[in-house]
CSV table of C-alpha atoms and ligand atoms in Angstrom, one decimal:
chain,number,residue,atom,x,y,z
A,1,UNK,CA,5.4,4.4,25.4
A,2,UNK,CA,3.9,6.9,23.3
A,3,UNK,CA,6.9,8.8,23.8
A,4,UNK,CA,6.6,12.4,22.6
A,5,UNK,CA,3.7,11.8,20.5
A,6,UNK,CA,0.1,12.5,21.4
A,7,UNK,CA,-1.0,9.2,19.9
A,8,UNK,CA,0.4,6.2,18.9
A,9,UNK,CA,-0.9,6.2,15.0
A,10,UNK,CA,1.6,9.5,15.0
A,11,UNK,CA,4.7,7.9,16.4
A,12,UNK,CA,3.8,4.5,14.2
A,13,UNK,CA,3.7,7.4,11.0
A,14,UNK,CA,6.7,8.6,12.0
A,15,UNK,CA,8.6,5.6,12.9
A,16,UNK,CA,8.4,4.4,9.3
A,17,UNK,CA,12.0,5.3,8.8
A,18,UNK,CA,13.1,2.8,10.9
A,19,UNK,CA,10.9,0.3,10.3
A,20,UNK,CA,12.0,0.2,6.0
A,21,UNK,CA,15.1,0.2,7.9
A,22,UNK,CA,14.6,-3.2,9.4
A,23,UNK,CA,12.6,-4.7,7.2
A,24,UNK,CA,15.4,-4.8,4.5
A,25,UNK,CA,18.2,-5.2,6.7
A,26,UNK,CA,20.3,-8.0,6.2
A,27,UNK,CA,18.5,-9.0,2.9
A,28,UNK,CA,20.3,-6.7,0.3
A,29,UNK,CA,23.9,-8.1,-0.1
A,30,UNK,CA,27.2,-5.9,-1.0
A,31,UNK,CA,26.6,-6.5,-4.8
A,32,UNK,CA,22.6,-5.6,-4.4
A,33,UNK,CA,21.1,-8.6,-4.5
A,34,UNK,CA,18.3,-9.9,-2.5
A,35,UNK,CA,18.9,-12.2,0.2
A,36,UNK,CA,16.0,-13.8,1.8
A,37,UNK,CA,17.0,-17.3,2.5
A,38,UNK,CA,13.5,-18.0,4.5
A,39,UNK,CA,12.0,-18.3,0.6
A,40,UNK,CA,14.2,-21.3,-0.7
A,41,UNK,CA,12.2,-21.6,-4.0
A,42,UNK,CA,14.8,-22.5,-6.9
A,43,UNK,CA,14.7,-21.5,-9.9
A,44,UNK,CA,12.9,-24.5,-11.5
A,45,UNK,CA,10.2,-24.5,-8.8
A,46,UNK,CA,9.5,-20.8,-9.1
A,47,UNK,CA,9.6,-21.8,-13.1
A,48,UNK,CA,6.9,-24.3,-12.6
A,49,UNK,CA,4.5,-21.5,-10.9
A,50,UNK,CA,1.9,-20.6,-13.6
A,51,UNK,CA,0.2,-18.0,-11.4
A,52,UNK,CA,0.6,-16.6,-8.2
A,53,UNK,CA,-2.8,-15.4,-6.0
A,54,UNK,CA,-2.0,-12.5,-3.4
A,55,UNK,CA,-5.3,-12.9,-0.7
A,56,UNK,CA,-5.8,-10.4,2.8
A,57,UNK,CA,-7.9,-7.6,4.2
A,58,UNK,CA,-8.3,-4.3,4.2
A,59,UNK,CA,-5.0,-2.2,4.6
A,60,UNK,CA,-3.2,-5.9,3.8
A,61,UNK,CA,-5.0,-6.2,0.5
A,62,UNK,CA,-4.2,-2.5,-0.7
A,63,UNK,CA,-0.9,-3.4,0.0
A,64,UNK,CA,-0.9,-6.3,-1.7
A,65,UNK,CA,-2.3,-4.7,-4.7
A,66,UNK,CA,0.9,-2.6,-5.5
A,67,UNK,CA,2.6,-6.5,-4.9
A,68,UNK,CA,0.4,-7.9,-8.1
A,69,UNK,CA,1.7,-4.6,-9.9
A,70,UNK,CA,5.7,-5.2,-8.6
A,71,UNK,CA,5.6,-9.3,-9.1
A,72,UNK,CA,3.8,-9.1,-12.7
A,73,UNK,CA,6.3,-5.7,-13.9
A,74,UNK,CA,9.7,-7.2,-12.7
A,75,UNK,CA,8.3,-11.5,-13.5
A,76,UNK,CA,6.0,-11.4,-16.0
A,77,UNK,CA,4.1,-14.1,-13.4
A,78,UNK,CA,-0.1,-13.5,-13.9
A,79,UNK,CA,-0.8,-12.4,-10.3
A,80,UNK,CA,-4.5,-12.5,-9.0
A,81,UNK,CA,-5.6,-10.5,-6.3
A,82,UNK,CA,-8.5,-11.4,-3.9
A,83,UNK,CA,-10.3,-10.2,-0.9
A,84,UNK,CA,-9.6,-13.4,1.7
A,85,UNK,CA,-13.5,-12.7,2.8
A,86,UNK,CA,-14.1,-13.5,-1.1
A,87,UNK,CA,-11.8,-15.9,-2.0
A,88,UNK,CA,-12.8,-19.5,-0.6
A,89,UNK,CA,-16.4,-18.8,-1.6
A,90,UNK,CA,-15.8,-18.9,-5.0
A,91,UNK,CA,-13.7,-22.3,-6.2
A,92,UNK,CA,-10.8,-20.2,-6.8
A,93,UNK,CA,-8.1,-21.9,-9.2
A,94,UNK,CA,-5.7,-23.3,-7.0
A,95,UNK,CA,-3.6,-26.0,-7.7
A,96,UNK,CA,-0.1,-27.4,-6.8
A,97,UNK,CA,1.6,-24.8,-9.8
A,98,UNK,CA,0.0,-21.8,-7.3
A,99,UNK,CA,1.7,-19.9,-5.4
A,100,UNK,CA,-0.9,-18.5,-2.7
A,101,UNK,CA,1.0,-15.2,-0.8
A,102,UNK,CA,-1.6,-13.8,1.6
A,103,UNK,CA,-0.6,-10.6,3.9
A,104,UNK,CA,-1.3,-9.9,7.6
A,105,UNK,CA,0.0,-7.8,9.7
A,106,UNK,CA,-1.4,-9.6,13.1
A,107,UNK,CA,-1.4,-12.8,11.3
A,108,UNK,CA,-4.8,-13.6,13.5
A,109,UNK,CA,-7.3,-12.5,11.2
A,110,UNK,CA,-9.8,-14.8,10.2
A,111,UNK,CA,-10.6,-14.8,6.8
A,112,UNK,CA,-7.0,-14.9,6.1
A,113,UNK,CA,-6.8,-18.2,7.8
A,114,UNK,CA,-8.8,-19.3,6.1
A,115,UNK,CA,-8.0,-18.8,2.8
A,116,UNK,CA,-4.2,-20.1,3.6
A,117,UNK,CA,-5.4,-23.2,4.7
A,118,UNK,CA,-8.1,-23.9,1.6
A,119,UNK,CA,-4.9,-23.1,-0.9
A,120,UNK,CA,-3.1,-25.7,1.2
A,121,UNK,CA,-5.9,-27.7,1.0
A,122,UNK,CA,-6.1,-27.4,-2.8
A,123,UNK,CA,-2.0,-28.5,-2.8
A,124,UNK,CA,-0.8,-25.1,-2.9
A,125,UNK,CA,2.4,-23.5,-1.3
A,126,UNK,CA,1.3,-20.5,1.0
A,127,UNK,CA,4.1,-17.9,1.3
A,128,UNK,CA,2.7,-15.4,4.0
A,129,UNK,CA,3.8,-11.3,4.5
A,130,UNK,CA,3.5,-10.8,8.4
A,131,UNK,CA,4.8,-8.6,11.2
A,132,UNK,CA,3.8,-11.2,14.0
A,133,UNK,CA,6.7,-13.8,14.2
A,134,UNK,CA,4.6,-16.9,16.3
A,135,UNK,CA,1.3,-15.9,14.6
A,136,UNK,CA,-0.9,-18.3,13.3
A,137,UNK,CA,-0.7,-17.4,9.8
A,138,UNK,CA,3.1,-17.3,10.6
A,139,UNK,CA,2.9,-20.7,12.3
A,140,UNK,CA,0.9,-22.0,9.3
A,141,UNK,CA,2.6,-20.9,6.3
A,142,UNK,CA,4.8,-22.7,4.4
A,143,UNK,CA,7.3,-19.8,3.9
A,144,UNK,CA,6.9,-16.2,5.9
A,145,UNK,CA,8.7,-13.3,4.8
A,146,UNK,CA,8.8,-11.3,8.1
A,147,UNK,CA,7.7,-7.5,8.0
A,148,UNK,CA,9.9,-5.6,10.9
A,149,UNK,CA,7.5,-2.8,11.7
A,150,UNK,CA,7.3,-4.1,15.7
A,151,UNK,CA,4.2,-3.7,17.1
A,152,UNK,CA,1.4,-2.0,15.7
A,153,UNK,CA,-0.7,-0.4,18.8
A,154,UNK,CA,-2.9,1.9,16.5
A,155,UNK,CA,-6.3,0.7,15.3
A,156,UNK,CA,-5.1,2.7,11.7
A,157,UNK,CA,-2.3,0.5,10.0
A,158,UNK,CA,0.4,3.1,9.0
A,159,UNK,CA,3.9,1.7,9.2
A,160,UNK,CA,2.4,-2.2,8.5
A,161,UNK,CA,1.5,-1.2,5.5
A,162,UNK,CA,4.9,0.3,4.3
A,163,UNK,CA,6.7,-2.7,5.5
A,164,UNK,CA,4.3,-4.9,3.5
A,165,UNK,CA,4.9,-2.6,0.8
A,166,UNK,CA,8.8,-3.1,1.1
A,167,UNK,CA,8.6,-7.1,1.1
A,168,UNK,CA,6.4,-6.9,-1.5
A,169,UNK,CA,9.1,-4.9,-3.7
A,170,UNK,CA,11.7,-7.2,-2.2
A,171,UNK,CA,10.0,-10.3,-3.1
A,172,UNK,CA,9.1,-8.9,-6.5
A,173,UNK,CA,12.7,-8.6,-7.2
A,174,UNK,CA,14.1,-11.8,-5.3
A,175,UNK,CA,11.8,-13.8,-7.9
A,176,UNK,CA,13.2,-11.7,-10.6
A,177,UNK,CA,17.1,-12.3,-9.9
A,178,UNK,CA,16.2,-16.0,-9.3
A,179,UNK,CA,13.9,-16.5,-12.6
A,180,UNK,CA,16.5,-14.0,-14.3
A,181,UNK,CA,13.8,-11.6,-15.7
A,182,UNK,CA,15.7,-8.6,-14.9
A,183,UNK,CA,19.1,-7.7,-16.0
A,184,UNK,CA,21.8,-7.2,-12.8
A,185,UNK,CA,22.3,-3.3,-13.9
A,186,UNK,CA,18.5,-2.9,-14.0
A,187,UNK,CA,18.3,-5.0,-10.9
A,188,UNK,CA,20.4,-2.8,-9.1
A,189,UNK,CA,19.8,1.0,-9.8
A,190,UNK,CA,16.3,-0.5,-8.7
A,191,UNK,CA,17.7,-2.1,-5.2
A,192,UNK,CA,19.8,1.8,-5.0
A,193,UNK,CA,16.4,3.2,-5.3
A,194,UNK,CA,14.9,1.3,-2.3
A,195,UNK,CA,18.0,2.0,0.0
A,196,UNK,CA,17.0,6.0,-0.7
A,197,UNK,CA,13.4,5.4,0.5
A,198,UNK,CA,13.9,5.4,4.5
A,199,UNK,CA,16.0,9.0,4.1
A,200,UNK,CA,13.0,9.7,1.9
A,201,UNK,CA,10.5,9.0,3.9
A,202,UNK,CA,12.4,11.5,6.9
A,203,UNK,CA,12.1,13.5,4.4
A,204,UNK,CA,8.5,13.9,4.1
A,205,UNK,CA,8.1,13.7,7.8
A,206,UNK,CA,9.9,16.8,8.0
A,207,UNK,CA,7.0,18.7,6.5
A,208,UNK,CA,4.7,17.0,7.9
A,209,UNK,CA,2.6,20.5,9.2
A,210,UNK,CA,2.1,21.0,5.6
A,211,UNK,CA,-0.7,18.8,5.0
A,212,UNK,CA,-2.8,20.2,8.2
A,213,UNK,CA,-4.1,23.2,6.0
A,214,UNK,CA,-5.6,20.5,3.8
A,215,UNK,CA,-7.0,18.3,7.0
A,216,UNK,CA,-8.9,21.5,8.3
A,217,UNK,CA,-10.1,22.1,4.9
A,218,UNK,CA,-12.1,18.9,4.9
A,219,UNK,CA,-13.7,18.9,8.3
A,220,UNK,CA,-17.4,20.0,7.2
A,221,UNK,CA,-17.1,18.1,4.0
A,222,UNK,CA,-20.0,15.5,3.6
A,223,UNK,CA,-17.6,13.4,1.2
A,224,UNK,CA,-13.9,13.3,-0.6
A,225,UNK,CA,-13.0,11.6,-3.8
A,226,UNK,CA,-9.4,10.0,-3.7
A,227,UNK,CA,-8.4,9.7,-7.7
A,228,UNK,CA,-5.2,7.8,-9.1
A,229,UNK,CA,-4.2,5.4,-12.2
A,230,UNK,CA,-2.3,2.4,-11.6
A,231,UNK,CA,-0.3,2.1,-9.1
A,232,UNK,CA,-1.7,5.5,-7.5
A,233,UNK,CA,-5.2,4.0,-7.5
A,234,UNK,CA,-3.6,1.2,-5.4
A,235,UNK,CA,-2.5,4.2,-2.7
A,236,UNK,CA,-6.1,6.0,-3.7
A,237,UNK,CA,-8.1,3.3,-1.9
A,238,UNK,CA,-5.8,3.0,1.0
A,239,UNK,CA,-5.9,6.7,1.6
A,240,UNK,CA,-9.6,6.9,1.1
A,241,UNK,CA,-9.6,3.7,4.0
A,242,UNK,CA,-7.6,5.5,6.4
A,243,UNK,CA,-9.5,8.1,6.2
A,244,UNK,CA,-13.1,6.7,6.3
A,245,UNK,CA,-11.7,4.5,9.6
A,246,UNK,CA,-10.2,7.6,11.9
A,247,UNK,CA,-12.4,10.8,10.6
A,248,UNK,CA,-16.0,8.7,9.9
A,249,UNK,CA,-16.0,11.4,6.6
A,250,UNK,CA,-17.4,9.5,3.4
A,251,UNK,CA,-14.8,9.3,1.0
A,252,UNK,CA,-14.0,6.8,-2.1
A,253,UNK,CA,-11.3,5.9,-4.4
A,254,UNK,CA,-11.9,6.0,-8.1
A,255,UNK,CA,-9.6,4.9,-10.6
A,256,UNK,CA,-9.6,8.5,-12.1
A,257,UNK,CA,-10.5,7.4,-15.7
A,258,UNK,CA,-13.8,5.5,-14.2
A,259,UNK,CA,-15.0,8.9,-12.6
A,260,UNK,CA,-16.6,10.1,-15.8
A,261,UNK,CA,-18.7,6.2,-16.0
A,262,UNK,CA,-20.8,7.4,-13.3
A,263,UNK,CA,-19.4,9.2,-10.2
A,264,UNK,CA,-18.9,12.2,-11.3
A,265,UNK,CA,-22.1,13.4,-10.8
A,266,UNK,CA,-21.3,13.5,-7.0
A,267,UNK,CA,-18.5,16.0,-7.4
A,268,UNK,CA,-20.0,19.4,-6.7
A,269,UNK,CA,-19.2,23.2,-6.0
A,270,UNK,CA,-16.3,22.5,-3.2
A,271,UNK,CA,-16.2,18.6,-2.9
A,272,UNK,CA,-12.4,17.9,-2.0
A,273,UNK,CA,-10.8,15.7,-5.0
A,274,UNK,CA,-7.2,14.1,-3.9
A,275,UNK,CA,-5.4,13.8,-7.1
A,276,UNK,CA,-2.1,11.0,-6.8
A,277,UNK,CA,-0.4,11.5,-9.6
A,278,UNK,CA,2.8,10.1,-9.4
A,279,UNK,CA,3.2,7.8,-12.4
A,280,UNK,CA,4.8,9.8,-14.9
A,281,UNK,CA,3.3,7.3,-17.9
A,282,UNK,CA,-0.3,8.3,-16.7
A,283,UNK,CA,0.5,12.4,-15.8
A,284,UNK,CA,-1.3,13.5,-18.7
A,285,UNK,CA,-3.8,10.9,-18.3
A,286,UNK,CA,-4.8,11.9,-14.7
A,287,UNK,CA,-4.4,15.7,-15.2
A,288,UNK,CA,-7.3,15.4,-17.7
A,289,UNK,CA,-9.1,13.4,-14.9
A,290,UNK,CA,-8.5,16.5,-12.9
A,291,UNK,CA,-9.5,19.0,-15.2
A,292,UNK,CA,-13.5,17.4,-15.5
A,293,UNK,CA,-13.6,17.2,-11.7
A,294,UNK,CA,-12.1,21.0,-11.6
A,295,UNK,CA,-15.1,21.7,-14.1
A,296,UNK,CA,-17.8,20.6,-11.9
A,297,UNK,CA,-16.3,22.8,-9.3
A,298,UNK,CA,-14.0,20.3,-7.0
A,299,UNK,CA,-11.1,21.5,-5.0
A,300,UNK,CA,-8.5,19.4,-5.8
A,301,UNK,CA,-5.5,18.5,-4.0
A,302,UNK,CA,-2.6,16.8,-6.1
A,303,UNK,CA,0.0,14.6,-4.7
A,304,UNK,CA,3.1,14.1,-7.3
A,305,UNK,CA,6.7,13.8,-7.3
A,306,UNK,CA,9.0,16.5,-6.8
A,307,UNK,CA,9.9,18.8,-9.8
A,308,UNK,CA,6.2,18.1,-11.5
A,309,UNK,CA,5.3,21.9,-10.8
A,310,UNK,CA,3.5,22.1,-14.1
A,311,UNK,CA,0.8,20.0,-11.6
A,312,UNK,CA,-0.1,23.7,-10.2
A,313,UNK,CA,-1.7,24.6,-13.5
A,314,UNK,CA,-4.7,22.0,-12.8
A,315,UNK,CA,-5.2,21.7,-9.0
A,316,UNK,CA,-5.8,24.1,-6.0
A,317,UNK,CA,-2.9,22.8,-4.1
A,318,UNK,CA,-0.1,20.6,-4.2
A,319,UNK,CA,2.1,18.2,-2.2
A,320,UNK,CA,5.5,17.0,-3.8
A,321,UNK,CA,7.0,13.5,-3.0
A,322,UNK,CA,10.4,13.1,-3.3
A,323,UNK,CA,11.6,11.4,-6.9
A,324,UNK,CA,12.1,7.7,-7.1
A,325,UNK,CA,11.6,4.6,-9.0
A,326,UNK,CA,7.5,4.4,-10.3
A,327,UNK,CA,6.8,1.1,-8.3
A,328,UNK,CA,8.2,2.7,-4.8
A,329,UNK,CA,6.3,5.9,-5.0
A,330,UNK,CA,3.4,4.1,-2.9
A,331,UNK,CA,5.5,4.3,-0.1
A,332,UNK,CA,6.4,7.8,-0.1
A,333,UNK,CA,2.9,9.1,-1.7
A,334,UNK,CA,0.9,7.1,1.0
A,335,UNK,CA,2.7,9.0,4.0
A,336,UNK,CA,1.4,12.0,3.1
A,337,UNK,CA,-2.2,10.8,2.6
A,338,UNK,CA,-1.5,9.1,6.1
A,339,UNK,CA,-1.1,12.3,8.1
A,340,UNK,CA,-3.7,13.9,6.5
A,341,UNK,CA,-6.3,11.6,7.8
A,342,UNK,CA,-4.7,11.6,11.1
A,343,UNK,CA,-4.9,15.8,11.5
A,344,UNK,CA,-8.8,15.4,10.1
A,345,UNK,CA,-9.5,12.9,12.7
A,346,UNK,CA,-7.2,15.1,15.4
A,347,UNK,CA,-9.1,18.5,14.4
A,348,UNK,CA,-12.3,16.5,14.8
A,349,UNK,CA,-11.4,15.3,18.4
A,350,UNK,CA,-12.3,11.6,17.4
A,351,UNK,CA,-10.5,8.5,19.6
A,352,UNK,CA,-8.0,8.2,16.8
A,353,UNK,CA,-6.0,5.0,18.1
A,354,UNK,CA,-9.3,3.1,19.0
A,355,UNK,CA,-11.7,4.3,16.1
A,356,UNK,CA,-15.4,3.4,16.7
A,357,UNK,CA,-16.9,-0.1,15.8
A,358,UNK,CA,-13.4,-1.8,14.4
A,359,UNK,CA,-11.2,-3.5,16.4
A,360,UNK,CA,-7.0,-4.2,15.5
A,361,UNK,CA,-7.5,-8.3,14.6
A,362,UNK,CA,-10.5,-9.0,13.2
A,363,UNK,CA,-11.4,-12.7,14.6
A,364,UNK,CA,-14.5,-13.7,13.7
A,365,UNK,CA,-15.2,-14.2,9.9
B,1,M6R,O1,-3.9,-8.0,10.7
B,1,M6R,P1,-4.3,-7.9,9.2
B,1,M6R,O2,-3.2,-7.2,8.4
B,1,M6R,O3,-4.7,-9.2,8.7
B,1,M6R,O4,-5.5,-7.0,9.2
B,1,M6R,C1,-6.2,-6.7,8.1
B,1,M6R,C2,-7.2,-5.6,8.2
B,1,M6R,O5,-8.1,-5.8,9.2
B,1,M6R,C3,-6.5,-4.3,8.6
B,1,M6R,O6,-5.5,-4.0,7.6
B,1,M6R,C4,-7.4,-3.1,8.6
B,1,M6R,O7,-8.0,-2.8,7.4
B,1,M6R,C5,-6.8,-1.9,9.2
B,1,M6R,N1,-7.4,-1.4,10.4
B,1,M6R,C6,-6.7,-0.7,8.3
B,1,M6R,O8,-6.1,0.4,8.9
């Protein structure tokens, strides 16, 4: 099943193509609007939603994360973003004007459950992102917005997470065209944007070798640093999870500005420092980030979008994304960050589908 591919986190990485494919097939119409007729919210019930609560786990949450970023940008909707281990334990503000979206790729896991069924509990519609059609979360939900990434074998959530990422940029704008927030032209140079990402994504796979000079550069390391603003922070801490779960190497994700509040007294002669710095807004912003780690003697790999050489002035090497909208370059900068974790863990001969001591649904609360 694992085809030509030594493990199945490689062929899930590279079957991403397909599965952005799938995911928004048959929900973009000939004049690029969204069709998703398994959310029938009008637009006086989505009107009478004061705040929307996005609640998961792990890879879920980071993708729900870049969600609270694409439902606020395109609805001006508050979204709150919670931890579903957290959430219940701490009276969250739920009412029958909530709408509770929580993210699951198995649609088993526990705490997720549980959260859906307290915001139901506290009269609120639960709207759930998951790949598992028959699931419980999928069972229990009150609306589910299927992801179409097919099985997910590999311990490491890889082409889950784009999928979710996808909904999440569909759903942001289906709320949008129905709550007209966004103008039709606006809406659809956007929707053109997301039919470019799967050809995109092929893209980046093509060069996939590149990153293995990086990989074999971080073996001995003790720790990296993953740095980002905004939406790149989002991608940051889901790099910095990917690679902590296959590779068992200490790394974090630090919204860059934050480094200089405290962490940056770990960064020392040679501690590897990936840079995403794909929002053009924050470039300068992050590039400064770059220069204090680069001054305390970091090697730093930068990850931006495709004609950003001036990049190479600041950082010891560089990997270019293809150019697209600013809330879609999380799923082109992640891939990237994906395969680099995966050649780490590959160089380090560790069981890279089954990593130690986790298990793909998480059960038990
Ligand atoms: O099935 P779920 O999406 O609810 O799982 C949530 C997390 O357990 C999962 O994303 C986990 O963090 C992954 N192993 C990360 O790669």
């Amino acid at each position: 099943q694992k085809g030509p591919y030594e493990h199945y986190m490689l062929k899930e990485i590279h079957e991403q193509p397909l599965t952005l494919r799938n995911t928004m097939a048959g929900r973009i119409d000939g004049g690029n609007r969204i069709v998703l007729p398994e959310i029938p919210l009008t637009e006086q019930e989505l009107q009478r939603i004061e705040k929307m609560y996005i609640v998961a786990c792990g890879t879920a949450y980071h993708a729900g994360l870049v969600g609270k970023f694409a439902i606020e940008s395109l609805t001006r909707i508050p979204v709150e973003i919670d931890i579903a281990s957290e959430f219940r334990y701490r009276d969250p503000i739920v009412s029958d004007n909530t709408l509770v979206i929580v993210v699951s790729q198995s649609g088993e896991t526990a705490d997720t459950i549980a959260a859906l069924q307290e915001s139901q509990r506290r009269g609120a519609k639960v709207l759930a992102v998951t790949n598992v059609a028959g699931s419980t979360i999928a069972r229990q939900a009150d609306y589910v917005l299927a992801t179409k990434a097919g099985p997910e074998i590999a311990v490491a959530s890889t082409k889950a997470y784009t999928a979710q990422l996808l909904a999440f940029e569909l759903l942001a704008l289906y709320f949008a065209q129905t709550l007209r927030t966004l103008d039709d032209e606006t809406r659809s140079s956007l929707v053109d944007g997301i039919k470019q990402l799967p050809h995109q994504v092929e893209k980046l796979l093509a060069n996939a070798d590149e990153i293995k000079w990086f990989a074999e550069s971080i073996l001995d390391r003790r720790s990296v640093f993953f740095i980002g603003r905004g939406l790149d922070y989002a991608v940051a801490l889901e790099a910095s999870l990917k690679l902590k779960e296959i590779s068992y190497i200490h790394s974090e994700a630090y919204a860059a500005g934050e480094l200089k509040h405290g962490s940056l007294a770990l960064v020392e002669e040679g501690t590897p420092v990936i840079a995403l710095v794909t929002h053009q807004q924050l470039f300068e912003k992050t590039v400064s980030n770059i220069k204090e780690a680069k001054a305390r003697g970091a090697r730093v790999m930068g990850v931006t979008v495709d004609g950003n050489v001036e990049l190479l002035d600041s950082v010891d090497e560089a990997c270019f994304i293809p150019r697209t909208h600013q809330l879609f370059a999380p799923i082109l900068a992640v891939v990237p960050m994906q395969l680099l974790s995966y050649y780490t863990s590959l160089a380090l001969g560790n069981d890279i589908d089954k990593p130690r001591n986790l298990a793909k649904s998480v059960t038990v609360e």
